[in-house]
CSV table of C-alpha atoms in Angstrom, one decimal:
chain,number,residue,atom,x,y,z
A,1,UNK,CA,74.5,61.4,-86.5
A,2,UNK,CA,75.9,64.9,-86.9
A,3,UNK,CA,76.1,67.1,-84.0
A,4,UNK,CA,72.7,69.3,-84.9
A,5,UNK,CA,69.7,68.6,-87.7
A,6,UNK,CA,69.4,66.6,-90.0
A,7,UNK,CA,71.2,68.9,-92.3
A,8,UNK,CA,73.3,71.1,-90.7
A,9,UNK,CA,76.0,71.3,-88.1
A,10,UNK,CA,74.7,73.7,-85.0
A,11,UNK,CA,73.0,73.2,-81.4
A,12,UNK,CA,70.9,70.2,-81.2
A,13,UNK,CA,67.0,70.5,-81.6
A,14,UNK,CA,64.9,69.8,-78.4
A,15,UNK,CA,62.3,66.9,-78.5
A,16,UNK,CA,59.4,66.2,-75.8
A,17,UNK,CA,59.8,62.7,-74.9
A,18,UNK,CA,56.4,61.0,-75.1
A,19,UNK,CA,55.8,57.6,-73.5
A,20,UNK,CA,53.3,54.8,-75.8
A,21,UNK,CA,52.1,51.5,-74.7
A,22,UNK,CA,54.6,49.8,-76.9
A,23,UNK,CA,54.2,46.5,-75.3
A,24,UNK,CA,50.6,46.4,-76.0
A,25,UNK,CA,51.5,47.6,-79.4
A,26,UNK,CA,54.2,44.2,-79.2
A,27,UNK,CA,51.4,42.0,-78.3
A,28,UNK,CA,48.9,43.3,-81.1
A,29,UNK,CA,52.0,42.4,-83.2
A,30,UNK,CA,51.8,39.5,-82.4
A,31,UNK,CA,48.0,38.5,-83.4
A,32,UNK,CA,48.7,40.6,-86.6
A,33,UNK,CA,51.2,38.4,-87.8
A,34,UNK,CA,49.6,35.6,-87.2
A,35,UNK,CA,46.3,36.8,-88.8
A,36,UNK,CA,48.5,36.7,-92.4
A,37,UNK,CA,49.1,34.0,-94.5
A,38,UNK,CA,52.8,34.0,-94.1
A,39,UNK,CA,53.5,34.1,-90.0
A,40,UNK,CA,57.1,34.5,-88.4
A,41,UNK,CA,58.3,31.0,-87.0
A,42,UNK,CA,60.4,30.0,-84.6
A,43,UNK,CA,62.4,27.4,-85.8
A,44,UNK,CA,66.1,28.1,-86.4
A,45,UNK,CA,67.0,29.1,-89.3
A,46,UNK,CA,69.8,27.1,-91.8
A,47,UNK,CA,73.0,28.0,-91.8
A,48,UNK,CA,73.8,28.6,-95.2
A,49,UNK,CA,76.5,26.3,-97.0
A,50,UNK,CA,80.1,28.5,-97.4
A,51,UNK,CA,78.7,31.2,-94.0
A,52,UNK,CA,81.9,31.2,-91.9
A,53,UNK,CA,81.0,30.3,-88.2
A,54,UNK,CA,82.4,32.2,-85.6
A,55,UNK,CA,84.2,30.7,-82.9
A,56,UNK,CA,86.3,31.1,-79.6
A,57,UNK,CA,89.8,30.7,-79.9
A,58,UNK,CA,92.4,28.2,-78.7
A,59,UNK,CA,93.1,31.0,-76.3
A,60,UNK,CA,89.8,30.7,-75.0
A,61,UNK,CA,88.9,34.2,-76.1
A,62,UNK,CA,86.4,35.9,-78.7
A,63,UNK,CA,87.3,39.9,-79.3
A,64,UNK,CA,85.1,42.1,-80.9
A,65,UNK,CA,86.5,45.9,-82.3
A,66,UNK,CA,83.7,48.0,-82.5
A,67,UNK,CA,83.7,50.8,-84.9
A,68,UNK,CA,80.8,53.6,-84.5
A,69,UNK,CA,80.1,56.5,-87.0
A,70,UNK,CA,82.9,56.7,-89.5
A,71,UNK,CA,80.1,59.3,-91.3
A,72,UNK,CA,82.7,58.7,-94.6
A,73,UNK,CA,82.7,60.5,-97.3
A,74,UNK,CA,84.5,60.6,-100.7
A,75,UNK,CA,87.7,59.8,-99.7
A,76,UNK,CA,91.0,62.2,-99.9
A,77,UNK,CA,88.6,64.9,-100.8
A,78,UNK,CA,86.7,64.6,-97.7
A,79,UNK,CA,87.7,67.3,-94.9
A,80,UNK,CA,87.6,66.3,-91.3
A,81,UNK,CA,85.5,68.0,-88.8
A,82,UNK,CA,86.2,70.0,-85.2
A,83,UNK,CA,90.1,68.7,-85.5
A,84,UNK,CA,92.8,70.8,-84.1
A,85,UNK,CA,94.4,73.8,-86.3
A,86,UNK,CA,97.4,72.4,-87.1
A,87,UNK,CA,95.4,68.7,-88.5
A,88,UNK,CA,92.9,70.3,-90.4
A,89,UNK,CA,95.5,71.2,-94.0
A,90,UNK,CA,95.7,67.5,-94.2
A,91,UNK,CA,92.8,65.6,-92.6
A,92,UNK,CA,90.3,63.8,-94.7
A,93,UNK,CA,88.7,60.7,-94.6
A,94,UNK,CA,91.9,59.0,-95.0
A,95,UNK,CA,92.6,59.3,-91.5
A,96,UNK,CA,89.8,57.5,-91.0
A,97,UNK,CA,91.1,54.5,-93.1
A,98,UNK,CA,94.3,54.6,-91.3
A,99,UNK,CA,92.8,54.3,-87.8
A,100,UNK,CA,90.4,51.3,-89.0
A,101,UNK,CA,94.0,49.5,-90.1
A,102,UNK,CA,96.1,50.5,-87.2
A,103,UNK,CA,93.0,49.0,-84.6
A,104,UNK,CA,92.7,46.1,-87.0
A,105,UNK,CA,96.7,45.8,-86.3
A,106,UNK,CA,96.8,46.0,-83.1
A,107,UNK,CA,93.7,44.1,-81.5
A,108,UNK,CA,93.6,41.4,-84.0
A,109,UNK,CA,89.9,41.3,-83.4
A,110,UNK,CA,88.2,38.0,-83.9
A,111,UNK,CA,84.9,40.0,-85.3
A,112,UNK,CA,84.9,43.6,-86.4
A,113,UNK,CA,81.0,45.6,-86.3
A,114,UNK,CA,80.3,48.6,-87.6
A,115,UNK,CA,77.5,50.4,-85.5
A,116,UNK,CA,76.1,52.6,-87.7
A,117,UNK,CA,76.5,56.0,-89.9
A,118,UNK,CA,79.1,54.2,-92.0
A,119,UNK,CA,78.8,57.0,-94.7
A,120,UNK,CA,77.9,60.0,-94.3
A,121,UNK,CA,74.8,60.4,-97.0
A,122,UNK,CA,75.2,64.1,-97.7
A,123,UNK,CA,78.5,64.2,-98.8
A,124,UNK,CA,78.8,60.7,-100.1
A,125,UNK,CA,78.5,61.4,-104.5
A,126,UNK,CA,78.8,57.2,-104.4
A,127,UNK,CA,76.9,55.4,-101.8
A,128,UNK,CA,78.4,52.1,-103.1
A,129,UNK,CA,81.4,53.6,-103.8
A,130,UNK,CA,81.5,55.3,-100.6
A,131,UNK,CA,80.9,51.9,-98.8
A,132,UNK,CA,83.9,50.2,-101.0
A,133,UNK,CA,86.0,52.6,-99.1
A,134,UNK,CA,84.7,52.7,-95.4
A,135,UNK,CA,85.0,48.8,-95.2
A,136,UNK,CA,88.1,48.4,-97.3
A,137,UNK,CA,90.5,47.8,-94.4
A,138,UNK,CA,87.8,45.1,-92.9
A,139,UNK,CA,87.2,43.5,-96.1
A,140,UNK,CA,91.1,43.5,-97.1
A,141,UNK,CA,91.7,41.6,-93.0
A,142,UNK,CA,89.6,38.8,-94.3
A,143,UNK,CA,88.5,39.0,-90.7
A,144,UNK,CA,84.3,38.7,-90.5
A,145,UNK,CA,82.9,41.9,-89.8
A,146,UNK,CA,79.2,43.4,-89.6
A,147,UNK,CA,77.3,46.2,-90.0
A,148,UNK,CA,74.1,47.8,-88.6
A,149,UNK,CA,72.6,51.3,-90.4
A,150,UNK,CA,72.9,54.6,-88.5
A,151,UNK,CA,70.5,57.4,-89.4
A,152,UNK,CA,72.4,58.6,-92.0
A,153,UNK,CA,73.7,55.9,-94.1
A,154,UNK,CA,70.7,56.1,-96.5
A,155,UNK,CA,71.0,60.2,-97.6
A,156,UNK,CA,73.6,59.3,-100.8
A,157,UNK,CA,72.0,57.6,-103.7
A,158,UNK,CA,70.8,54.4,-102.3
A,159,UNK,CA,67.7,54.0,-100.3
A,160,UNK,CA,68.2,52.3,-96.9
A,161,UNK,CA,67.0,48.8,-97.9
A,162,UNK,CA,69.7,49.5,-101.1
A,163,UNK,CA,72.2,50.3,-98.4
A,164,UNK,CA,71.7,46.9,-96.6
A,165,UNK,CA,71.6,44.7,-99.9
A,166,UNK,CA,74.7,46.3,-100.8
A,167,UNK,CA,76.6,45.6,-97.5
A,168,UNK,CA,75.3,42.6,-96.9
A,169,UNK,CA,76.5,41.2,-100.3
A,170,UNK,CA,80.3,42.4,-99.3
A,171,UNK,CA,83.5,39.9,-99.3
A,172,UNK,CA,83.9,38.5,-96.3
A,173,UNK,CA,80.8,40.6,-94.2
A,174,UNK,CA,78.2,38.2,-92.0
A,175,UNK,CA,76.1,41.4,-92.2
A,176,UNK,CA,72.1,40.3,-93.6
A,177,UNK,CA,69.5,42.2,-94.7
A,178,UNK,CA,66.9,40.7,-92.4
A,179,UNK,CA,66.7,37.0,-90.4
A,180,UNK,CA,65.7,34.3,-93.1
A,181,UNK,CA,62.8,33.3,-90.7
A,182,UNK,CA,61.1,36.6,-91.0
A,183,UNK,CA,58.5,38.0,-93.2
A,184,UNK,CA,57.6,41.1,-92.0
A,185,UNK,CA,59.3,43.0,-89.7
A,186,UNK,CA,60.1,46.5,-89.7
A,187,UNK,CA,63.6,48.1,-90.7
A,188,UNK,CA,66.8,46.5,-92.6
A,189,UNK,CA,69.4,44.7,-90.6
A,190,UNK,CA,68.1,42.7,-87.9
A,191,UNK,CA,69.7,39.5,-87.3
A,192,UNK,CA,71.8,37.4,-84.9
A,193,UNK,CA,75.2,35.4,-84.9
A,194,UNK,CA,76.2,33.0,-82.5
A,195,UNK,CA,79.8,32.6,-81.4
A,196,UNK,CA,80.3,28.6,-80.1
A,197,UNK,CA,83.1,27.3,-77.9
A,198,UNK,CA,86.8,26.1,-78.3
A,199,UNK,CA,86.7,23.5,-81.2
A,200,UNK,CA,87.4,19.9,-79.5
A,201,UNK,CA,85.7,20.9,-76.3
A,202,UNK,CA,82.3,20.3,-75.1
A,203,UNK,CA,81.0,23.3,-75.9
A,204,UNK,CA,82.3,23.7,-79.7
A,205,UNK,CA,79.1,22.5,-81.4
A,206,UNK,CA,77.1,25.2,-79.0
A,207,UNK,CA,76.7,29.0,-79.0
A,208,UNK,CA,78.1,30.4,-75.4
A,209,UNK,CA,78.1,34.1,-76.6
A,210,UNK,CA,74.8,35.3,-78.4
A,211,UNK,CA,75.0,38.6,-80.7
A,212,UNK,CA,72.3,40.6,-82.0
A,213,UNK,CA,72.6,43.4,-84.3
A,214,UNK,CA,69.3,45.7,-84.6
A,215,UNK,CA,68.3,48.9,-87.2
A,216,UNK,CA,67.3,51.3,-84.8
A,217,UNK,CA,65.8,53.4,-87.7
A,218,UNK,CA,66.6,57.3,-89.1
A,219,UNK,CA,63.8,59.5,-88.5
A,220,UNK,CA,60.5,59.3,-87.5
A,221,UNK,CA,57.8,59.1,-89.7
A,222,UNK,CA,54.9,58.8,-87.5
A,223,UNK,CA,52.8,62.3,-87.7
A,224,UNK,CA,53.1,65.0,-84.6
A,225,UNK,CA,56.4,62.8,-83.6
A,226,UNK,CA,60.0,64.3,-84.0
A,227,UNK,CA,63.2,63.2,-83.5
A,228,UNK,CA,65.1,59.8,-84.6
A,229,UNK,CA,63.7,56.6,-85.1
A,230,UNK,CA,63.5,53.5,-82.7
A,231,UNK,CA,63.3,49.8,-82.5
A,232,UNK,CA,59.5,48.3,-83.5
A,233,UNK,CA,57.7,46.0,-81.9
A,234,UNK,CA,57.8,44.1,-84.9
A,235,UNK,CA,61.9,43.9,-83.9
A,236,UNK,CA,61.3,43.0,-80.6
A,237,UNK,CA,59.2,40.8,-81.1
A,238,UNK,CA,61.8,38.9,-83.3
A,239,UNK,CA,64.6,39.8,-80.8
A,240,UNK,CA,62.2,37.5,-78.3
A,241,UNK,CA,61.6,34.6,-80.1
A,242,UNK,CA,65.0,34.2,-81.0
A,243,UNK,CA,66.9,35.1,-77.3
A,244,UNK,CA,63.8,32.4,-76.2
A,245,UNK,CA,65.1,29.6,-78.7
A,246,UNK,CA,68.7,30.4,-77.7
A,247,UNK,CA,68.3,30.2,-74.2
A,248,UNK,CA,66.3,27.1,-74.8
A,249,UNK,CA,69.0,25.6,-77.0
A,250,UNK,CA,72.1,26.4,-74.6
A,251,UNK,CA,69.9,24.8,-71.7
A,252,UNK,CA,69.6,21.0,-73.5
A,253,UNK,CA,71.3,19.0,-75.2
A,254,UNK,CA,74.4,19.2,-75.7
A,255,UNK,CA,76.0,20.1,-72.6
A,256,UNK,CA,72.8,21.0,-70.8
A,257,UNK,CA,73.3,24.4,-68.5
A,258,UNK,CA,71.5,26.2,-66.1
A,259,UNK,CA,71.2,29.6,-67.0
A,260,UNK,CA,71.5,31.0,-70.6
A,261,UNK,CA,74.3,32.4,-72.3
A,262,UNK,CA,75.5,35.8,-71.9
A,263,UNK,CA,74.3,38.1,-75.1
A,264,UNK,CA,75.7,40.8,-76.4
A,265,UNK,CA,73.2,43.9,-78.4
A,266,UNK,CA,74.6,46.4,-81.0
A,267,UNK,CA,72.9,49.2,-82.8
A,268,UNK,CA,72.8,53.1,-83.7
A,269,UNK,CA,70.4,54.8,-81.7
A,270,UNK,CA,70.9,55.2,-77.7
A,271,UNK,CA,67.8,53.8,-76.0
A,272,UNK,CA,65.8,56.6,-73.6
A,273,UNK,CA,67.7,54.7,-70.5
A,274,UNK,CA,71.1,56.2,-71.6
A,275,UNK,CA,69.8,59.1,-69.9
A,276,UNK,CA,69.8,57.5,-66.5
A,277,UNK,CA,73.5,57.8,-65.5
A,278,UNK,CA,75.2,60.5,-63.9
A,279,UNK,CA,78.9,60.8,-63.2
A,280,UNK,CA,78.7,58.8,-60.5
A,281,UNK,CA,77.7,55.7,-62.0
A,282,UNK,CA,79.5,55.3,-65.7
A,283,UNK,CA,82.5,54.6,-67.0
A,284,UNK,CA,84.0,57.4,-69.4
A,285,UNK,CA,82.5,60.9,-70.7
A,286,UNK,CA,79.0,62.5,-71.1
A,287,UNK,CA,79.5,65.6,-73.1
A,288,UNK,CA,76.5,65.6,-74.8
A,289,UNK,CA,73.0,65.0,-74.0
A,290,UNK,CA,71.1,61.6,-74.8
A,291,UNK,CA,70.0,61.8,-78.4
A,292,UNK,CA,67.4,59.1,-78.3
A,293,UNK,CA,64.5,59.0,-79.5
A,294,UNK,CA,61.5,61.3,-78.5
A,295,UNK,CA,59.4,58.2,-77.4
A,296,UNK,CA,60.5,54.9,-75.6
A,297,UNK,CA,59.7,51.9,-77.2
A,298,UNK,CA,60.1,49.6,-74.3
A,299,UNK,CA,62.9,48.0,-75.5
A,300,UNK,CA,65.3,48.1,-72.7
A,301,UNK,CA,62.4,46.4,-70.3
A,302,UNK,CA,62.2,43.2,-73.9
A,303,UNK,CA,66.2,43.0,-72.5
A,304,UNK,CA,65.4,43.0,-69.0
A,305,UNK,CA,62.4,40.3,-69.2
A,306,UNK,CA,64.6,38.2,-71.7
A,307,UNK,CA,67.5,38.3,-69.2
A,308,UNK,CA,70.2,37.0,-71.6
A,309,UNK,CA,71.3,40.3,-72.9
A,310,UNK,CA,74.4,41.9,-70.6
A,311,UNK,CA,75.7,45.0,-72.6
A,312,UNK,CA,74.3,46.7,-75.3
A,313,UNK,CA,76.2,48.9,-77.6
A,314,UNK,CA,76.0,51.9,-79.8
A,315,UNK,CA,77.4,55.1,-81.2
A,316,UNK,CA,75.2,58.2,-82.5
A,317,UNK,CA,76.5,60.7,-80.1
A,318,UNK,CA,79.6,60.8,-81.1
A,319,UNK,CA,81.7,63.0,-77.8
A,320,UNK,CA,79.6,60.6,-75.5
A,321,UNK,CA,81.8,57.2,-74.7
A,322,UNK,CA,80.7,56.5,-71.3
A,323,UNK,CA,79.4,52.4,-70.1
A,324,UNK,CA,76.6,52.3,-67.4
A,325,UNK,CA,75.0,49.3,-65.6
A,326,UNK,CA,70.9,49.4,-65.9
A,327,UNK,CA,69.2,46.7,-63.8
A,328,UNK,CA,71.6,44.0,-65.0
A,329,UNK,CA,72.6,45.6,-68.2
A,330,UNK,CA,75.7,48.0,-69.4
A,331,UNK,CA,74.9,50.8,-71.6
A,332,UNK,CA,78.0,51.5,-73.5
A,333,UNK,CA,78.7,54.0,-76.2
A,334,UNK,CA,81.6,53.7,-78.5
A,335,UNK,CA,82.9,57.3,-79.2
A,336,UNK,CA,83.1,59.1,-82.4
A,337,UNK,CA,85.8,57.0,-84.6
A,338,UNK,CA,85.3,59.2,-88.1
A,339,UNK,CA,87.1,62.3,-88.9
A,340,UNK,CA,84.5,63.6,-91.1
A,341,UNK,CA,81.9,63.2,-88.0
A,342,UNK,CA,82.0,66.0,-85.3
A,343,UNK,CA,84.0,65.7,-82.3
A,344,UNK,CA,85.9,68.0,-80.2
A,345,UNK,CA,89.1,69.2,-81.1
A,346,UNK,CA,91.8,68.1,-79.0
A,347,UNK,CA,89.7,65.1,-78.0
A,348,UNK,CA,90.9,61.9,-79.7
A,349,UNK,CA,88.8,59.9,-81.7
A,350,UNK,CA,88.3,56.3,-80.3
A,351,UNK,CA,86.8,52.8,-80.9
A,352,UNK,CA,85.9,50.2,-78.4
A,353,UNK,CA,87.2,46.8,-77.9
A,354,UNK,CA,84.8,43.8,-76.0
A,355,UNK,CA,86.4,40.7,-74.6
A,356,UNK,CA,84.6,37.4,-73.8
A,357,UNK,CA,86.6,34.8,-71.9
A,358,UNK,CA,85.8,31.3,-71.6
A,359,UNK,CA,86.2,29.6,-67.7
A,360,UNK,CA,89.4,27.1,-68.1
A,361,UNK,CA,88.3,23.3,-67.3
A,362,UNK,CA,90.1,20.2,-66.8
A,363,UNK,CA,89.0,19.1,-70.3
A,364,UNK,CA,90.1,22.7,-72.1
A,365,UNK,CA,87.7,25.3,-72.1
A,366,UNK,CA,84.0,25.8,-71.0
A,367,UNK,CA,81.6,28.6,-71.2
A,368,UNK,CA,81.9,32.2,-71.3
A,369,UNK,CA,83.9,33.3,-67.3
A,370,UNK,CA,84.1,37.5,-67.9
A,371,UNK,CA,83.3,39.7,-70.4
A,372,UNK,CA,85.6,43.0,-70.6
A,373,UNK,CA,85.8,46.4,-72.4
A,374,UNK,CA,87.8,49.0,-72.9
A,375,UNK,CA,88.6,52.0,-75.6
A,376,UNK,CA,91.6,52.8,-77.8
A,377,UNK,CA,93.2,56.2,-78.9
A,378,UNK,CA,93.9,57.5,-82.1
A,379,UNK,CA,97.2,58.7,-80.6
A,380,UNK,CA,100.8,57.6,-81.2
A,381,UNK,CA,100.1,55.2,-78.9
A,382,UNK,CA,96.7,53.8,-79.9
A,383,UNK,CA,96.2,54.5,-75.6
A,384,UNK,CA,94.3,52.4,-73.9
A,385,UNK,CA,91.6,53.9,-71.9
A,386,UNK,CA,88.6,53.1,-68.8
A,387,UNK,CA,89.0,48.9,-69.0
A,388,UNK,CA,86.5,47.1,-66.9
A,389,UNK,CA,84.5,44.1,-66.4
A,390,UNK,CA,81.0,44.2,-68.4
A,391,UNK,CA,80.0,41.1,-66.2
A,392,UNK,CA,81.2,37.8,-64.7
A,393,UNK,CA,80.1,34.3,-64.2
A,394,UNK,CA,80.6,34.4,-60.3
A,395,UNK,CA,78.5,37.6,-60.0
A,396,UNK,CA,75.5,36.1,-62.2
A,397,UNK,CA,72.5,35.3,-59.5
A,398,UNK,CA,72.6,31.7,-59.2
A,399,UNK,CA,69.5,30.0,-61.0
C-alpha cells in the first residue's frame, strides 16, 4: 500500500462502503463448484516428501516474526520515504535488509511471514530480482518463512500469479501458490500450515496451532466498485472446509480434545471491522483511517461461525499498529517495517512478534496455554513495545 492512489503519494481517495450478500454469494459457490467436473474436496491434502513440518519447541513455545510491507525496491539505489532530515542522505532499502537481520537476530523466530507488499511494483526494474533481495535475510536464516501478496507486489514485471510461483519456489519458503485440494478458487496464495506439539509428547503427531495465510486481492475489478480488493467466497469457502476438517481432526484421535485448536489468520488487506475500535479499546496507534475495502465480504462473520480463528493479522496501513478484540477475535496490524514505504518521520518503523505457549503437563508439554504479542523498534534498542495476551486457555468458554 502507499499512503494515497494507486500511483502517487498524496491524501487518500474516499470510497462509499457498499454492503452485498456475500454469504448467499458463498452458498451459490458452493453449488457452482460442485456443478463442474472437477469439485473442491475435503480430504487432507499430502504432505509432500522433503516439506519441513513445523513444530513447538522443547521450550514449549512456537514464535512467529511478522514482517508487513517492506514495499522494496532495487536495493542501495532505492530512497526511503517520510524519514527524518538527517536519515534521508543515506537511507535506501538497505535499511530495510538490516532491520529484517537484526529481528531475525534477536527473536530467533520459529516461523518468519511476510504479510504483504513485499516489493514495491513501481519501482522494482526486477520483480524476481527484487524478491532475491527482500527475502535474502529469511532465506540466508534457513528459518521457514511465508509469504502472502499485498496490492502492490504484482506492478514490476511479473503478473501476480508469476509473483506467487516465483516465491513459492524460494529456498527454504513454505509459501504455495494455492492449497493442492483446490481447483478453483479465486486469487494466489491461499493455504494453511499446521504447527503440532513437542516431539515425544502426546500431542507431537497433532496440529495445536492452525495458520492460514489468505490473498486479500489488489484492486477491484468488479464495475461501479472502487477501492482494494477483498477475500471471495470462493476463499472462504476453502477457509471453511479446511478450519471444519481441523477442528474435526484435533477433536479424535489422537489425543481427543474438546474444543478446537486456536488458529491464527494472516493477510494484506484490513477487513471493514478494523474500523470498529476507538482508543478505548485497542492496543497501539490509529493514525490513519481503515483502508479496507469499499464492500464487506462477510469474512469476519466465516471467522466468527468457524470459531477457531483468535487473531488475525495484517499490514496495508502502514502508521496504523494497533490490536483490537472483535467478538472473540483480535484485529492486529503490524506497522510499516519498509523504508521505501511511507511512514512518519520520527516514528520508528516496527514488526510484530506472536507467541504461542503450550500448558506444562506431568508428561512434558500439552496444547497451546496463551498466545502473546508484542512489537519491536527499529531503534538502538530494537524497543519492545504494547505486549499483551491475544488469548488464553482459562478464558476460552468452556465447551
Amino acid at each position: 500500500m502507499i499512503f494515497g492512489n494507486r500511483n502517487c503519494y498524496g491524501a487518500k481517495r474516499t470510497t462509499k462502503k457498499i454492503c452485498f450478500d456475500f454469504k448467499a454469494a458463498a452458498a451459490a459457490a458452493v453449488v457452482f463448484f460442485c456443478l463442474l467436473p472437477i469439485c473442491i474436496t475435503a480430504a487432507k491434502p499430502a504432505t509432500p516428501q522433503g516439506i519441513q513440518k513445523l513444530r513447538f519447541g522443547k521450550n514449549g513455545e512456537f514464535k512467529i516474526l511478522q514482517i508487513a510491507d517492506m514495499h522494496y525496491g532495487n536495493g542501495k539505489t532505492t530512497r526511503c520515504l517520510n524519514v527524518l532530515p538527517s536519515q534521508y542522505p543515506t537511507c535506501t532499502d538497505l535499511n530495510t535488509t538490516s532491520f529484517v537481520e537484526r529481528m531475525i537476530l534477536a527473536e530467533k523466530p520459529d516461523l518468519i511471514v511476510f504479510t504483504g507488499d513485499n516489493i514495491y511494483g513501481f519501482d522494482a526494474t526486477d520483480a524476481a530480482k527484487s524478491m532475491d533481495a527482500a527475502f535474502a535475510p529469511a532465506i540466508a536464516s534457513n528459518i521457514p518463512w511465508v509469504a502472502v501478496l499485498g496490492n502492490h507486489d504484482q506492478e514490476s514485471t511479473l503478473s501476480r500469479e508469476g509473483v506467487m510461483k516465483y516465491i513459492a519456489g524460494m529456498k527454504n519458503t513454505l509459501s504455495k501458490v494455492n492449497p493442492s485440494e483446490v481447483h478453483i478458487i479465486d486469487g494466489f496464495g491461499n493455504y494453511n500450515l499446521e504447527v503440532e506439539g513437542v516431539e515425544g509428547t502426546d500431542f507431537e503427531n497433532k496440529s495445536v496451532l492452525n495458520l492460514y495465510f489468505l490473498d486479500s486481492g489488489d484492486y477491484s475489478t468488479v464495475p461501479f466498485i472502487d477501492g482494494y480488493g477483498w477475500i471471495k467466497p470462493s476463499q472462504q469457502l476453502w477457509f471453511q472446509r479446511t478450519s471444519l476438517r481441523l477442528r474435526r481432526a484435533y477433536m479424535h484421535e489422537p489425543v481427543p480434545q474438546k474444543i478446537p485448536a486456536p488458529g491464527l489468520a494472516y493477510f494484506h488487506i484490513p477487513l471493514p471491522e478494523f474500523a470498529s475500535f476507538d482508543k478505548s479499546n485497542f492496543t497501539g496507534v490509529r493514525q490513519e483511517g481503515i483502508s479496507s475495502a469499499s464492500v464487506n465480504s462477510g469474512f469476519f462473520t466465516t471467522l466468527v461461525e468457524a470459531g477457531d480463528v483468535k487473531a488475525v493479522f495484517v499490514g496495508h496501513d502502514h502508521v496504523n499498529d494497533f490490536c483490537g478484540k472483535l467478538t472473540g477475535i483480535n484485529l492486529c496490524y503490524a506497522g510499516g517495517f519498509g523504508y521505501h514505504a511511507y511512514g512518519k518521520a520520527g516514528w520508528s518503523r516496527r514488526s510484530r512478534v506472536v507467541v504461542a505457549s503450550l500448558e506444562k503437563t506431568e508428561g512434558g508439554w500439552g496444547d497451546v496455554k496463551t498466545i502473546k504479542t508484542w512489537k519491536r523498534l527499529d531503534d538502538e534498542h530494537l524497543t519492545g513495545i504494547d505486549g499483551e495476551v491475544l488469548w488464553s486457555k482459562s478464558f476460552r468458554k468452556k465447551p
